[in-house]
mmCIF file of C-alpha atoms in Angstrom:
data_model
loop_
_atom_site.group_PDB
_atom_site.id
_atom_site.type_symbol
_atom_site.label_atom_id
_atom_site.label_comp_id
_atom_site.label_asym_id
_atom_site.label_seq_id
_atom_site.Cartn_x
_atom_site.Cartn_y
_atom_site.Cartn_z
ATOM 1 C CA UNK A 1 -62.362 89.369 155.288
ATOM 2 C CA UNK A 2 -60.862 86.308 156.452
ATOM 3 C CA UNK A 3 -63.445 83.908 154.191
ATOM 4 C CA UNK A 4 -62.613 86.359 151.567
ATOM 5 C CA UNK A 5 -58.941 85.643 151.790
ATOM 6 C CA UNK A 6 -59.510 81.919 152.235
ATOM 7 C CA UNK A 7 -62.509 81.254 149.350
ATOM 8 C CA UNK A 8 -59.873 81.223 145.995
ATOM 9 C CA UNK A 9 -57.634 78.163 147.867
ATOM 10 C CA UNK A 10 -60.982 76.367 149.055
ATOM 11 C CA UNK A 11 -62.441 76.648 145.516
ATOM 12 C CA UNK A 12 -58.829 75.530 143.999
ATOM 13 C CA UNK A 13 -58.217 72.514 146.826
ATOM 14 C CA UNK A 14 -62.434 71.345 145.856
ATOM 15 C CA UNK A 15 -61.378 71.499 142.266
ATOM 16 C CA UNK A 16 -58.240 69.121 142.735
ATOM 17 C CA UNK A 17 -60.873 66.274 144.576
ATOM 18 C CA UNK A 18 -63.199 66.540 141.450
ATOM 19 C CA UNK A 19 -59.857 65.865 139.591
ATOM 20 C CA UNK A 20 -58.090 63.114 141.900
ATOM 21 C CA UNK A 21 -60.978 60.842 140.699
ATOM 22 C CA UNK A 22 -63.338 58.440 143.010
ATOM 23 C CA UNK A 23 -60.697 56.697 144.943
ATOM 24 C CA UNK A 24 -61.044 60.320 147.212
ATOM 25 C CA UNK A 25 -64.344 61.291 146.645
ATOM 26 C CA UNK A 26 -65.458 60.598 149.946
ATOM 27 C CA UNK A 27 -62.793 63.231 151.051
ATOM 28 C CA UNK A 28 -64.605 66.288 151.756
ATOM 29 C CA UNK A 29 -64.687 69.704 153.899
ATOM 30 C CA UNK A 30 -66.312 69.420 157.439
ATOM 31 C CA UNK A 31 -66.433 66.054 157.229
ATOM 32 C CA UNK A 32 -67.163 65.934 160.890
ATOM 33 C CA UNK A 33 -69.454 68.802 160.698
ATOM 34 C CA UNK A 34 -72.510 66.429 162.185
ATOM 35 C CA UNK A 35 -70.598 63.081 163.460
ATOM 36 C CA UNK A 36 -67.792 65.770 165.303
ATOM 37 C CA UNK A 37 -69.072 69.369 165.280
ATOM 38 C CA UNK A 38 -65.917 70.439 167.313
ATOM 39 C CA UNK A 39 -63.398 68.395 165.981
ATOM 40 C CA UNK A 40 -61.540 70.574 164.106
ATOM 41 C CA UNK A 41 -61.498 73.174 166.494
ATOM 42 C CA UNK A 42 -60.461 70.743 168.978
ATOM 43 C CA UNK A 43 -57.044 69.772 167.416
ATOM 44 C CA UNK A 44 -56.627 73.822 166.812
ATOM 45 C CA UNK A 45 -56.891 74.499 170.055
ATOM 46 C CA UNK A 46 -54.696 71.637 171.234
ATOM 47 C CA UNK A 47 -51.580 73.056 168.612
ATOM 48 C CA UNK A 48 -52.218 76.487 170.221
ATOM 49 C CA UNK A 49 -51.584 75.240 173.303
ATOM 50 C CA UNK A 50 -48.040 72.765 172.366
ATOM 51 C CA UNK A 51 -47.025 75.853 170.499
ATOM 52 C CA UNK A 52 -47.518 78.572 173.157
ATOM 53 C CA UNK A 53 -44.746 76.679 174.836
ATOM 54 C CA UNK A 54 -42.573 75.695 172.289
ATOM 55 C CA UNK A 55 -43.077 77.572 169.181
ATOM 56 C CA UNK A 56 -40.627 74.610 167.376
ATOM 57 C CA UNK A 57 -43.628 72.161 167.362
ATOM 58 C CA UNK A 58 -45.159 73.919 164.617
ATOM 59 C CA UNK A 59 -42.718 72.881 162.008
ATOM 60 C CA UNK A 60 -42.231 69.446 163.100
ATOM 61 C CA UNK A 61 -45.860 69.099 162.812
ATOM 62 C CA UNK A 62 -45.705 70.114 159.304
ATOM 63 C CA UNK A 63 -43.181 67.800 158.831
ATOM 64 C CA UNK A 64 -44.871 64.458 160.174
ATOM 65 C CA UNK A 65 -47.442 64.999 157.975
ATOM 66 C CA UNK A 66 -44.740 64.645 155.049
ATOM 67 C CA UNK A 67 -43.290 61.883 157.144
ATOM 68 C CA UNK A 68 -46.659 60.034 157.464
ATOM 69 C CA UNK A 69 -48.216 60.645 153.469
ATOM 70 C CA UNK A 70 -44.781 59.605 151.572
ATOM 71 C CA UNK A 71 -44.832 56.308 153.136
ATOM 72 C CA UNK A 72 -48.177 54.015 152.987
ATOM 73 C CA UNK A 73 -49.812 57.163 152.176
ATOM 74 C CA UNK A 74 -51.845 59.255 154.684
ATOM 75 C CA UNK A 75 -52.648 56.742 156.817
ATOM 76 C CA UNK A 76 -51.423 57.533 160.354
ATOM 77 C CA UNK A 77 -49.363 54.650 160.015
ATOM 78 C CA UNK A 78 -46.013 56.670 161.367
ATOM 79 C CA UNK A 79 -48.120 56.598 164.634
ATOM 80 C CA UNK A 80 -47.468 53.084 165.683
ATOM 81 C CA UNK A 81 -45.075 52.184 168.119
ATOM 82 C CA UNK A 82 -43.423 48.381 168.764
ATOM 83 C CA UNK A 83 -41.454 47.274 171.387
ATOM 84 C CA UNK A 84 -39.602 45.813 168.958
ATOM 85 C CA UNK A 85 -38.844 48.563 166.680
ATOM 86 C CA UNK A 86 -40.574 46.715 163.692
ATOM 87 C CA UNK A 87 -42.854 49.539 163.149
ATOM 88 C CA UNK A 88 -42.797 52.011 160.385
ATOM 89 C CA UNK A 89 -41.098 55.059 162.996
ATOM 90 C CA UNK A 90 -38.449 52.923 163.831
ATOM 91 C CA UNK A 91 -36.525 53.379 160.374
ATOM 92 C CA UNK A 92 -33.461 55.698 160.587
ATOM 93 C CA UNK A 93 -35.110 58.184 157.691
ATOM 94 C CA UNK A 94 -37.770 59.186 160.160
ATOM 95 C CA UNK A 95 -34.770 60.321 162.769
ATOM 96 C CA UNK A 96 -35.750 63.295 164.636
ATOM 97 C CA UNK A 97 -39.291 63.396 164.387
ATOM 98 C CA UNK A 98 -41.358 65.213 166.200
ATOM 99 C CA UNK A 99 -44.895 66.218 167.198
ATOM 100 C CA UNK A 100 -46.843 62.558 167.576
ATOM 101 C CA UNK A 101 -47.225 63.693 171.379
ATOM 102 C CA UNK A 102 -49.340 66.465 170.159
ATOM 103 C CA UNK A 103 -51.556 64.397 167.886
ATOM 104 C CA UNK A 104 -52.099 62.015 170.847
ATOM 105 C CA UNK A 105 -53.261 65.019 173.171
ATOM 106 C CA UNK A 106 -55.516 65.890 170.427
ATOM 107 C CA UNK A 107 -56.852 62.124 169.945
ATOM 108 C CA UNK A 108 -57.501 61.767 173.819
ATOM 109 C CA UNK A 109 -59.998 65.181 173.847
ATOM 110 C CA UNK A 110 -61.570 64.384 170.489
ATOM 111 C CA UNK A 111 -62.279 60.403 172.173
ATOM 112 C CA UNK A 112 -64.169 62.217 175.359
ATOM 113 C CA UNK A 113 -65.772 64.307 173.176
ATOM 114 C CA UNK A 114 -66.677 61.670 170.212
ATOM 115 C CA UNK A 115 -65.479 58.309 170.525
ATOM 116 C CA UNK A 116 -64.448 56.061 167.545
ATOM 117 C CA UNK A 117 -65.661 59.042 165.233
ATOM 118 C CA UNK A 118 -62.331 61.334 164.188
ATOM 119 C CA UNK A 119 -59.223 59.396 162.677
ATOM 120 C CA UNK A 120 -55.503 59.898 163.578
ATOM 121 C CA UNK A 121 -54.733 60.145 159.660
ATOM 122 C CA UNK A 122 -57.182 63.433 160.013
ATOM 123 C CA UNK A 123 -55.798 64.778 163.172
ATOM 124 C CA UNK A 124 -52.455 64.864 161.580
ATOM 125 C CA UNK A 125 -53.567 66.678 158.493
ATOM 126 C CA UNK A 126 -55.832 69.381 160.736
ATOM 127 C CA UNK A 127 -52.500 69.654 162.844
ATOM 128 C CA UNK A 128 -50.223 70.453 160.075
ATOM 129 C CA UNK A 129 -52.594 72.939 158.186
ATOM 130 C CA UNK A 130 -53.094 74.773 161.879
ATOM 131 C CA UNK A 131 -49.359 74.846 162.067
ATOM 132 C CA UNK A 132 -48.711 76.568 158.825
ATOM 133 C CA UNK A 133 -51.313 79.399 159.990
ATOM 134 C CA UNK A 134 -49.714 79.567 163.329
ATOM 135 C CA UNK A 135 -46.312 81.058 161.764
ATOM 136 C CA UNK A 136 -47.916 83.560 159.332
ATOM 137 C CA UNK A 137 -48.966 81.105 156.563
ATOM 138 C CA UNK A 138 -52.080 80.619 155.062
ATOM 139 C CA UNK A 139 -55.587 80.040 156.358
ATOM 140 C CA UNK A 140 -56.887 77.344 154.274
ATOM 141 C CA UNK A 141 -59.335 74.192 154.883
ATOM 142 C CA UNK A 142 -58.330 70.837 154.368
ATOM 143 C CA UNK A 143 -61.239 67.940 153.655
ATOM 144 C CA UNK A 144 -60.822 65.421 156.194
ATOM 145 C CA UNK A 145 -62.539 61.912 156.093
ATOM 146 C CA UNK A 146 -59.655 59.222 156.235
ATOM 147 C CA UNK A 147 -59.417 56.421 158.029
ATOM 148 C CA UNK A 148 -56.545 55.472 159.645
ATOM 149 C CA UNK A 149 -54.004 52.218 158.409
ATOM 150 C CA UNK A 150 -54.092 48.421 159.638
ATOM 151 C CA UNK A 151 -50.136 48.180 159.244
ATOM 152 C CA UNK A 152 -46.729 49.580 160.073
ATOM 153 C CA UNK A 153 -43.469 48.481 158.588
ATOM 154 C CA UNK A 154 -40.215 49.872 159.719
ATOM 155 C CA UNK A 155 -38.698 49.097 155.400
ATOM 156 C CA UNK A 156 -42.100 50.688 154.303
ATOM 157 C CA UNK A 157 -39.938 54.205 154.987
ATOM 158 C CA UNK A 158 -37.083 53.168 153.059
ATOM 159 C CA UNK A 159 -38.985 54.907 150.095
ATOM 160 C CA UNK A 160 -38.605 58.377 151.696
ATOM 161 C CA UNK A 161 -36.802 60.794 149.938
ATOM 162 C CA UNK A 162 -33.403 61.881 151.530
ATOM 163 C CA UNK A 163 -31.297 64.698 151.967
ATOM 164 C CA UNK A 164 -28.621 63.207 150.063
ATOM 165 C CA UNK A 165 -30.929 62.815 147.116
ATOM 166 C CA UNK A 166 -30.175 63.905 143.767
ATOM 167 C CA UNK A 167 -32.842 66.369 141.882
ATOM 168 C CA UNK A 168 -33.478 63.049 139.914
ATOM 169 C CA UNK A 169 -33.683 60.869 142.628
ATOM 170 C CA UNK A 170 -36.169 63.675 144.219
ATOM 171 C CA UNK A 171 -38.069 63.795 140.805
ATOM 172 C CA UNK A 172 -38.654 60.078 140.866
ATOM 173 C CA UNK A 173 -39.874 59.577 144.329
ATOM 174 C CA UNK A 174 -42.202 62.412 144.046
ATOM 175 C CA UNK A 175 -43.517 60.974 141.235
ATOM 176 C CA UNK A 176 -44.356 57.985 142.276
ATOM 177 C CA UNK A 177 -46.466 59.467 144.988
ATOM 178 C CA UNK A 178 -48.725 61.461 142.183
ATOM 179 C CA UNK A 179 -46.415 64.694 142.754
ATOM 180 C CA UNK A 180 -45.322 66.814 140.098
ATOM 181 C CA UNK A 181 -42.093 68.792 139.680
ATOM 182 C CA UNK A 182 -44.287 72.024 140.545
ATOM 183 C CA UNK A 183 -45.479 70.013 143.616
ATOM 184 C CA UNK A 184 -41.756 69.429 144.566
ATOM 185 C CA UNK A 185 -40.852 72.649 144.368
ATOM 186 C CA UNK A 186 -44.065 73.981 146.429
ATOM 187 C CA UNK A 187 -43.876 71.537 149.003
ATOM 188 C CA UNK A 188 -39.994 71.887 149.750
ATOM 189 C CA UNK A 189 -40.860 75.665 150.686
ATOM 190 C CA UNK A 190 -42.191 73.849 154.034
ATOM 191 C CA UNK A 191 -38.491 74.279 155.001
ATOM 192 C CA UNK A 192 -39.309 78.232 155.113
ATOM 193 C CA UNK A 193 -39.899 77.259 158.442
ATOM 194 C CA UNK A 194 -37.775 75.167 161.072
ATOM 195 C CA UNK A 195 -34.396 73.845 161.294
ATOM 196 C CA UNK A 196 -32.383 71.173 160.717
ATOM 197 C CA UNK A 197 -29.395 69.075 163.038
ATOM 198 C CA UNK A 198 -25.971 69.361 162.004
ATOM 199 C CA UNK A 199 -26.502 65.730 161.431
ATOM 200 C CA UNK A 200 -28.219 66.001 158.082
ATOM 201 C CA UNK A 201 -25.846 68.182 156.977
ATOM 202 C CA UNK A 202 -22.965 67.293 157.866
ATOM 203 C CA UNK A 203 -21.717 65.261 154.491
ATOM 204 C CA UNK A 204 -22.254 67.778 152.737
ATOM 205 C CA UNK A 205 -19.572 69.726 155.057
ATOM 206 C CA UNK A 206 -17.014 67.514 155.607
ATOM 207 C CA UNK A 207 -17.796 64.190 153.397
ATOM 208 C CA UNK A 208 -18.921 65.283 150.324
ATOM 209 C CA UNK A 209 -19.494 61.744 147.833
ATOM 210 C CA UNK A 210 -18.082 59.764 150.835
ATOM 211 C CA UNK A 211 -14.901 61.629 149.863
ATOM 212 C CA UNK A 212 -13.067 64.197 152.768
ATOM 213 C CA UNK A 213 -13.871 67.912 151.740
ATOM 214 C CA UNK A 214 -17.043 69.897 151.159
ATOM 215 C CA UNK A 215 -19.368 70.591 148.894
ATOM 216 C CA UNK A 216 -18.253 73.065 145.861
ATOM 217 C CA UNK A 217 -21.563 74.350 145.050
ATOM 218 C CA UNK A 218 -21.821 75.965 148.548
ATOM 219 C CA UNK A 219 -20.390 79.633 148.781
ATOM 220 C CA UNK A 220 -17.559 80.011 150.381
ATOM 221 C CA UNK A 221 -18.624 82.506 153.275
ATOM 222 C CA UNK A 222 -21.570 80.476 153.991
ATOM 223 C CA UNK A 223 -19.705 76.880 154.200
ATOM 224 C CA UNK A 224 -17.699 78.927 156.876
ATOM 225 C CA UNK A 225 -20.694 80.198 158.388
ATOM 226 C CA UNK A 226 -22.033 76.305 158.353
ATOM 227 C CA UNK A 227 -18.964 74.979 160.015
ATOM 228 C CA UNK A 228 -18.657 77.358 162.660
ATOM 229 C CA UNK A 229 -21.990 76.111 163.753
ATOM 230 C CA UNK A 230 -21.643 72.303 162.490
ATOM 231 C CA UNK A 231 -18.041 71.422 164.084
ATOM 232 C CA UNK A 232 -17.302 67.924 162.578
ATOM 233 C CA UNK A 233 -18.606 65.304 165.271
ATOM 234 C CA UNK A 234 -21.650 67.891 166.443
ATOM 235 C CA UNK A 235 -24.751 66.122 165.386
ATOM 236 C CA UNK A 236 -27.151 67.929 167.687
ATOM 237 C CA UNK A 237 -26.782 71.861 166.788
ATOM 238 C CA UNK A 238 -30.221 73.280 165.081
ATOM 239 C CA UNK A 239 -30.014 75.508 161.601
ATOM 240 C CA UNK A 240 -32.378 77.499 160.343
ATOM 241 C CA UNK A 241 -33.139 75.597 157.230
ATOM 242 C CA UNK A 242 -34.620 79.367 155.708
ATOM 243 C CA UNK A 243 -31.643 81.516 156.577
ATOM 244 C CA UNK A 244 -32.899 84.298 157.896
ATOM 245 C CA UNK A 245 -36.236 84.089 158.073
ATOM 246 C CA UNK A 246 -37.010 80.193 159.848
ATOM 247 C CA UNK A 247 -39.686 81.360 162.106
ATOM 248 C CA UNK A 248 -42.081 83.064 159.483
ATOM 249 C CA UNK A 249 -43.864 81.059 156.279
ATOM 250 C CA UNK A 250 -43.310 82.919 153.417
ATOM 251 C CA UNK A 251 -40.923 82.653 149.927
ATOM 252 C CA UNK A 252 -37.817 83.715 151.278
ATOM 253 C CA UNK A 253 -36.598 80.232 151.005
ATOM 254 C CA UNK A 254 -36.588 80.291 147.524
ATOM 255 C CA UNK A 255 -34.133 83.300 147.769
ATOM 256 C CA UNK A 256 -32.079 81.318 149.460
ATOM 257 C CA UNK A 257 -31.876 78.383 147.556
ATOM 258 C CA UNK A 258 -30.865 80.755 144.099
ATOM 259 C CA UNK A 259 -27.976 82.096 146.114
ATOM 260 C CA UNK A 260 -26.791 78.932 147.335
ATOM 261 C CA UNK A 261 -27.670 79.303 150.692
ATOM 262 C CA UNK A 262 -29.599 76.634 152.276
ATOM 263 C CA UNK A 263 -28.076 73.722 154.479
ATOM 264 C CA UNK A 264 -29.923 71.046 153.228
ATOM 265 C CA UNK A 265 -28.447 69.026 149.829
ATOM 266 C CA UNK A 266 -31.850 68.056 148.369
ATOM 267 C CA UNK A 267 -32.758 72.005 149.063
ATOM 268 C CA UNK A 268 -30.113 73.135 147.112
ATOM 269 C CA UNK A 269 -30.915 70.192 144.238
ATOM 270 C CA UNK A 270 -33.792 71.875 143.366
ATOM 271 C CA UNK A 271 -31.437 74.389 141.122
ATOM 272 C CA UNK A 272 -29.758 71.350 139.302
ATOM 273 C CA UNK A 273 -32.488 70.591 137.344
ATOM 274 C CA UNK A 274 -33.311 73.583 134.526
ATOM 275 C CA UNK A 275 -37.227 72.203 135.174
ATOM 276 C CA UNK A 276 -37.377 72.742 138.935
ATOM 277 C CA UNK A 277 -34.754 75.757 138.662
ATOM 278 C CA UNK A 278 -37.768 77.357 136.067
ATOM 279 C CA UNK A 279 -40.732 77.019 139.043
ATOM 280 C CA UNK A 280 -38.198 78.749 141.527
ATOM 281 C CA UNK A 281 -37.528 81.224 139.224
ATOM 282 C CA UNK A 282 -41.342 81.579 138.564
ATOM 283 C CA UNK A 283 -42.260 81.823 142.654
ATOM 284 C CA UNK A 284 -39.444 84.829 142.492
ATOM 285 C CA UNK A 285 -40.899 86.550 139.513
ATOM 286 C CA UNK A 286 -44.322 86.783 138.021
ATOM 287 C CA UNK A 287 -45.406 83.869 140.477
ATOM 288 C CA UNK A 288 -44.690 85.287 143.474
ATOM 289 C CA UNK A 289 -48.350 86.583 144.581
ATOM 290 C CA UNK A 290 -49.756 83.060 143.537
ATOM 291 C CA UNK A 291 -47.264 81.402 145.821
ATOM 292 C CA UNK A 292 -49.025 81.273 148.681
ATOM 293 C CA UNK A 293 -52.456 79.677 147.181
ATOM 294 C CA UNK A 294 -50.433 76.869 145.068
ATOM 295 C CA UNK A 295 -48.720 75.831 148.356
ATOM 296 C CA UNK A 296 -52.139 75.300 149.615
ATOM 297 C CA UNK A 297 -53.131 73.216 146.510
ATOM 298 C CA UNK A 298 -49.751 71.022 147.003
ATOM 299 C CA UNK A 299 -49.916 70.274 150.575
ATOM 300 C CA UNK A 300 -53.946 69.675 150.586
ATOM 301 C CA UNK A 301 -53.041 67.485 147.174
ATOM 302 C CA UNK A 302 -50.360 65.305 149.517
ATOM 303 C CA UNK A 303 -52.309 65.111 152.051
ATOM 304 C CA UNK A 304 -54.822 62.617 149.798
ATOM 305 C CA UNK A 305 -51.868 60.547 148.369
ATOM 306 C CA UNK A 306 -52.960 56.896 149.489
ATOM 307 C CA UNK A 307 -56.050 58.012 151.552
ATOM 308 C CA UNK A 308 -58.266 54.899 153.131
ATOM 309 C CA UNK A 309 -61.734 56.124 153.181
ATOM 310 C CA UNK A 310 -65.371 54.260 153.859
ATOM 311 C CA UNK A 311 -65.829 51.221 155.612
ATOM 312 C CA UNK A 312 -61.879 50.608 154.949
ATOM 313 C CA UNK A 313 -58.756 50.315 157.503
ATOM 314 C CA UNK A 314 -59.967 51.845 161.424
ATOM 315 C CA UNK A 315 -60.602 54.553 163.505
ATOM 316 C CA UNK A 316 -57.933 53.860 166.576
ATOM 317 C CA UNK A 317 -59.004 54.459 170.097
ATOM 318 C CA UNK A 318 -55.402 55.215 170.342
ATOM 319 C CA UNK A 319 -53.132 56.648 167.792
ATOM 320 C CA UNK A 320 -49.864 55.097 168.308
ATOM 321 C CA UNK A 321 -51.543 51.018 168.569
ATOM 322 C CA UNK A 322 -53.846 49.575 166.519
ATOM 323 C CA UNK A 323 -57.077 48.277 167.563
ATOM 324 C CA UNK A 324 -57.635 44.826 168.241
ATOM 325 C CA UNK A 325 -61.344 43.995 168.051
#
């Protein structure tokens, strides 16, 4: 049953690598099926065991993969470390983030059991497809075969979108990464699970446009709900960024954003444009039972934006440094 349920997502995800062109052909499903038999069950096993002791992993996994594709591409490259906080992970937009321990753990079994053979760029795709399954998402696979990045620059983030993005500004940056408006749309339903710090939300609460009251678009029961939780100068306090429903993937989030009732700005943007505010409306209508399977075909088409494959860029002993040879 399982293969049943997983065979129209696999035969959409193969059909968007025949389209993406040669630059990812050598992308493919099992990739390690003879260099790294285990290797995918490795890494699953490794986010079953970070998540069986704190379930919150699972989203921030989801989100470093976001974090690590938007900049450079999937390359890994949000990995790196510097003393001297040159390196991409050092920039303020990746604040927060989570989860690199994880893909480290999973790097350090997959060495002992086949060095120099499975890249960090491919752990952290395999990490964030097992966390979507791990809170009631899909099954899905996801064809692995990059190779991880040869640089790390803390401005190389600056192109990240932010929460304080307007739908246009959202439009733009997505598009420059090979993402559609449907791909927006799809891919911000990654917030159906998680939450957020007070600290990403807190403009929107208190300094609207660098100005001193609140956001007008937010309903007035809910910005009351949002600053009895986010008292101005409280950075630190989680919110569900899916009200209601943050530890279960699933479409509720799009609910949420028609009413008005997410926390995040560049959430709530998604209704200012009448194209994006169409695919919502779609995903809550006639949509709905395709939502699941086009999620799968936007986060499997992400995870190939600016993939190094071949003889190019490394595999890295160790994911957060570089190899010097």
């Amino acid at each position: 049953m399982q293969l049943l349920t997983r065979a129209p997502a696999a035969l959409k995800v193969a059909f968007l690598l025949l389209l993406l062109g040669a630059s990812h052909g050598q992308l493919q499903f099992r990739f390690y099926s003879d260099s790294c038999p285990d290797a995918e069950d490795i890494v699953t096993a490794v986010v079953q065991n970070a998540a069986a002791s704190d379930a919150t992993i699972l989203p921030a996994l989801v989100r470093l993969q976001f974090h690590d594709c938007f900049v450079r591409g999937c390359d890994a490259s949000v990995l790196i470390t510097s003393t001297g906080n040159t390196a991409e992970v050092n920039n303020i937009k990746h604040q927060g983030l989570r989860g690199q321990n994880v893909i480290d753990a999973a790097k350090e079994e997959l060495e002992d059991q086949c060095p120099g053979v499975v890249s960090c760029a491919d752990i952290i795709a395999l990490a964030s497809r097992d966390a979507i399954a791990m809170t009631n998402g899909p099954s899905f696979q996801v064809p692995t075969g990059r190779r991880d990045g040869l640089f790390s620059n803390v401005r190389d983030a600056d192109v990240l979108p932010d929460v304080s993005d307007s739908i246009q500004v959202l439009r733009s940056k997505f598009a420059a990464s090979g993402l559609n408006d449907r791909d927006l749309v799809l891919l911000t339903a990654a917030h159906t699970i998680g939450t957020t710090a007070c600290f990403f939300v807190k403009d929107r609460l208190y300094n609207y446009h660098g100005g001193t009251g609140s956001d007008p678009s937010i309903p007035t029961a809910f910005l009351s709900e949002l600053k009895a939780r986010c008292a101005p100068g409280d950075f630190s306090t989680r919110l569900p960024l899916d009200r209601g429903s943050e530890g279960s993937f699933d479409d509720s989030i799009y609910h949420n954003i028609r009413a008005g009732l997410v926390p995040i700005a560049s959430d709530a943007a998604l209704d200012d444009s009448n194209t994006t505010a169409a695919v919502v409306a779609a995903y809550l209508g006639a949509a709905s039972s395709s939502f699941a399977q086009d999620f799968v075909g936007a986060i499997v088409k992400m995870g190939t934006i600016g993939a190094i494959t071949g003889e190019f860029g490394d595999v890295r002993d160790v994911c957060s440094s570089f190899n010097f040879n």
